[in-house]
Amino acid sequence: MDRYESYYRSLYAAAMAVNSSLDPKLVLKTIVECAAKAMDAKACSLRLLDRSGRQLMPGAGFGLSNKYLRKGPVDLDQSAVDREVLSGRVVQVADASSDPRFQYGQAAKDEGIVSVLVVPLRVEDKPVGVMRVYTDEKRTFNAEEEEFLTSIAALSALAIENARLHQALKREYESVLSFDYRTFD
């Protein structure tokens, strides 16, 4: 299968996951797995901004050890890469273990991560997180890879927004059901 067929199949699988489930954990796990496999990468992760807007918390991961996934939140004050990405740019890191913009360089080295491609997750032009693809060897990502990951990230943001809207609608519905109309008698 050539690269473009792999991208197409992965985009299709990601779109079907978004369309078939309101469980964001399941959808995002499917999406990061599709992205990593399509790009022939070691791993892929998705991190979401916390309520304060100062940290990126784990959202989904594929191909990474539990130790790496649980290394802690990404503090935007210490991660120039993620600040840049959240401003709307796509960023490539040639060597995560030596790039001072990357917060967890030693953890990346211990995990066998070398190069990283990072794209923003945006909902209605507002940053909500980042998606990263990791390789275990030095790699320069081409324009097609950046475009593919940006497309997958857009589907991820759509899944996150769908889940948020579903939860809000569910809370509103439950509120209506619990309202005591007898107070108007």
GROMACS .gro file of C-alpha atoms in nm:
model
  185
    1MET     CA    1   0.000   0.000   0.000
    2ASP     CA    2   0.146   0.340  -0.093
    3ARG     CA    3   0.163   0.633   0.148
    4TYR     CA    4  -0.139   0.816   0.004
    5GLU     CA    5  -0.358   0.509   0.023
    6SER     CA    6  -0.247   0.466   0.384
    7TYR     CA    7  -0.336   0.830   0.458
    8TYR     CA    8  -0.674   0.791   0.292
    9ARG     CA    9  -0.755   0.471   0.482
   10SER     CA   10  -0.646   0.629   0.810
   11LEU     CA   11  -0.852   0.943   0.753
   12TYR     CA   12  -1.150   0.724   0.668
   13ALA     CA   13  -1.105   0.514   0.984
   14ALA     CA   14  -1.069   0.828   1.196
   15ALA     CA   15  -1.380   0.985   1.043
   16MET     CA   16  -1.577   0.665   1.101
   17ALA     CA   17  -1.462   0.658   1.465
   18VAL     CA   18  -1.577   1.019   1.514
   19ASN     CA   19  -1.910   0.938   1.349
   20SER     CA   20  -1.977   0.616   1.538
   21SER     CA   21  -1.908   0.700   1.903
   22LEU     CA   22  -1.953   0.978   2.156
   23ASP     CA   23  -1.692   0.822   2.384
   24PRO     CA   24  -1.400   1.062   2.338
   25LYS     CA   25  -1.139   0.826   2.489
   26LEU     CA   26  -1.225   0.550   2.242
   27VAL     CA   27  -1.240   0.787   1.944
   28LEU     CA   28  -0.913   0.962   2.028
   29LYS     CA   29  -0.734   0.631   2.091
   30THR     CA   30  -0.844   0.512   1.747
   31ILE     CA   31  -0.730   0.837   1.588
   32VAL     CA   32  -0.380   0.839   1.740
   33GLU     CA   33  -0.330   0.476   1.642
   34CYS     CA   34  -0.437   0.549   1.283
   35ALA     CA   35  -0.203   0.848   1.264
   36ALA     CA   36   0.102   0.661   1.395
   37LYS     CA   37   0.050   0.364   1.164
   38ALA     CA   38  -0.020   0.576   0.854
   39MET     CA   39   0.294   0.781   0.911
   40ASP     CA   40   0.505   0.475   0.990
   41ALA     CA   41   0.594   0.635   1.322
   42LYS     CA   42   0.688   0.490   1.659
   43ALA     CA   43   0.400   0.659   1.839
   44CYS     CA   44   0.139   0.932   1.851
   45SER     CA   45  -0.015   1.126   2.137
   46LEU     CA   46  -0.277   1.388   2.193
   47ARG     CA   47  -0.268   1.636   2.481
   48LEU     CA   48  -0.544   1.875   2.583
   49LEU     CA   49  -0.525   2.213   2.750
   50ASP     CA   50  -0.641   2.213   3.110
   51ARG     CA   51  -0.895   2.469   3.236
   52SER     CA   52  -0.621   2.713   3.335
   53GLY     CA   53  -0.476   2.709   2.983
   54ARG     CA   54  -0.127   2.661   3.128
   55GLN     CA   55  -0.078   2.286   3.101
   56LEU     CA   56  -0.133   2.012   2.846
   57MET     CA   57  -0.281   1.698   2.999
   58PRO     CA   58  -0.274   1.347   2.843
   59GLY     CA   59  -0.573   1.278   2.618
   60ALA     CA   60  -0.473   0.968   2.421
   61GLY     CA   61  -0.162   0.781   2.323
   62PHE     CA   62  -0.044   0.495   2.107
   63GLY     CA   63   0.297   0.330   2.100
   64LEU     CA   64   0.425   0.495   2.418
   65SER     CA   65   0.505   0.330   2.751
   66ASN     CA   66   0.288   0.401   3.054
   67LYS     CA   67   0.594   0.554   3.219
   68TYR     CA   68   0.629   0.807   2.937
   69LEU     CA   69   0.257   0.881   2.923
   70ARG     CA   70   0.253   0.944   3.300
   71LYS     CA   71   0.567   1.159   3.314
   72GLY     CA   72   0.352   1.457   3.407
   73PRO     CA   73   0.171   1.744   3.246
   74VAL     CA   74   0.338   1.959   2.987
   75ASP     CA   75   0.383   2.302   3.146
   76LEU     CA   76   0.354   2.566   2.874
   77ASP     CA   77   0.599   2.790   3.060
   78GLN     CA   78   0.861   2.518   3.007
   79SER     CA   79   0.763   2.399   2.658
   80ALA     CA   80   0.840   2.650   2.384
   81VAL     CA   81   0.742   2.387   2.125
   82ASP     CA   82   0.386   2.366   2.255
   83ARG     CA   83   0.348   2.743   2.299
   84GLU     CA   84   0.445   2.782   1.935
   85VAL     CA   85   0.204   2.508   1.823
   86LEU     CA   86  -0.086   2.648   2.027
   87SER     CA   87  -0.034   2.979   1.846
   88GLY     CA   88  -0.129   2.792   1.527
   89ARG     CA   89   0.203   2.673   1.383
   90VAL     CA   90   0.319   2.324   1.292
   91VAL     CA   91   0.653   2.246   1.459
   92GLN     CA   92   0.916   1.982   1.386
   93VAL     CA   93   1.169   1.875   1.647
   94ALA     CA   94   1.471   1.703   1.491
   95ASP     CA   95   1.605   1.562   1.819
   96ALA     CA   96   1.376   1.580   2.122
   97SER     CA   97   1.651   1.480   2.365
   98SER     CA   98   1.868   1.782   2.280
   99ASP     CA   99   1.618   2.048   2.175
  100PRO     CA  100   1.580   2.300   2.461
  101ARG     CA  101   1.224   2.383   2.344
  102PHE     CA  102   1.112   2.029   2.439
  103GLN     CA  103   1.024   2.000   2.810
  104TYR     CA  104   1.091   1.630   2.869
  105GLY     CA  105   1.408   1.572   2.668
  106GLN     CA  106   1.556   1.307   2.896
  107ALA     CA  107   1.224   1.119   2.915
  108ALA     CA  108   1.208   1.127   2.533
  109LYS     CA  109   1.561   0.987   2.512
  110ASP     CA  110   1.476   0.711   2.762
  111GLU     CA  111   1.165   0.627   2.556
  112GLY     CA  112   1.367   0.604   2.233
  113ILE     CA  113   1.205   0.912   2.079
  114VAL     CA  114   1.415   1.112   1.836
  115SER     CA  115   1.208   1.332   1.602
  116VAL     CA  116   0.866   1.479   1.673
  117LEU     CA  117   0.603   1.648   1.456
  118VAL     CA  118   0.355   1.860   1.654
  119VAL     CA  119   0.032   2.016   1.520
  120PRO     CA  120  -0.241   2.217   1.694
  121LEU     CA  121  -0.589   2.099   1.784
  122ARG     CA  122  -0.833   2.385   1.729
  123VAL     CA  123  -1.207   2.423   1.781
  124GLU     CA  124  -1.363   2.732   1.622
  125ASP     CA  125  -1.011   2.874   1.580
  126LYS     CA  126  -0.943   2.836   1.954
  127PRO     CA  127  -0.654   2.611   2.063
  128VAL     CA  128  -0.763   2.309   2.270
  129GLY     CA  129  -0.451   2.093   2.255
  130VAL     CA  130  -0.175   1.940   2.044
  131MET     CA  131  -0.115   1.619   1.853
  132ARG     CA  132   0.235   1.473   1.829
  133VAL     CA  133   0.388   1.201   1.615
  134TYR     CA  134   0.714   1.049   1.742
  135THR     CA  135   0.984   0.861   1.553
  136ASP     CA  136   1.265   0.644   1.684
  137GLU     CA  137   1.513   0.775   1.429
  138LYS     CA  138   1.599   1.120   1.299
  139ARG     CA  139   1.343   1.230   1.044
  140THR     CA  140   1.245   1.543   0.858
  141PHE     CA  141   0.871   1.541   0.796
  142ASN     CA  142   0.755   1.652   0.453
  143ALA     CA  143   0.464   1.880   0.361
  144GLU     CA  144   0.231   1.584   0.293
  145GLU     CA  145   0.298   1.443   0.640
  146GLU     CA  146   0.232   1.781   0.800
  147GLU     CA  147  -0.092   1.814   0.602
  148PHE     CA  148  -0.204   1.462   0.692
  149LEU     CA  149  -0.139   1.510   1.065
  150THR     CA  150  -0.312   1.849   1.057
  151SER     CA  151  -0.617   1.681   0.898
  152ILE     CA  152  -0.619   1.405   1.162
  153ALA     CA  153  -0.587   1.672   1.433
  154ALA     CA  154  -0.891   1.853   1.290
  155LEU     CA  155  -1.091   1.530   1.316
  156SER     CA  156  -0.971   1.490   1.675
  157ALA     CA  157  -1.082   1.843   1.761
  158LEU     CA  158  -1.421   1.764   1.607
  159ALA     CA  159  -1.451   1.452   1.824
  160ILE     CA  160  -1.362   1.654   2.134
  161GLU     CA  161  -1.620   1.920   2.050
  162ASN     CA  162  -1.887   1.657   1.975
  163ALA     CA  163  -1.825   1.495   2.314
  164ARG     CA  164  -1.836   1.833   2.490
  165LEU     CA  165  -2.164   1.928   2.321
  166HIS     CA  166  -2.312   1.585   2.395
  167GLN     CA  167  -2.225   1.618   2.764
  168ALA     CA  168  -2.374   1.969   2.780
  169LEU     CA  169  -2.693   1.850   2.611
  170LYS     CA  170  -2.714   1.552   2.847
  171ARG     CA  171  -2.676   1.778   3.154
  172GLU     CA  172  -2.944   2.013   3.020
  173TYR     CA  173  -3.180   1.723   2.952
  174GLU     CA  174  -3.127   1.580   3.300
  175SER     CA  175  -3.190   1.925   3.448
  176VAL     CA  176  -3.521   1.949   3.262
  177LEU     CA  177  -3.623   1.602   3.380
  178SER     CA  178  -3.545   1.686   3.742
  179PHE     CA  179  -3.730   2.019   3.741
  180ASP     CA  180  -4.028   2.018   3.976
  181TYR     CA  181  -4.315   2.181   3.788
  182ARG     CA  182  -4.541   2.158   4.096
  183THR     CA  183  -4.376   2.472   4.230
  184PHE     CA  184  -4.588   2.668   3.981
  185ASP     CA  185  -4.922   2.537   4.115
   0.00000   0.00000   0.00000
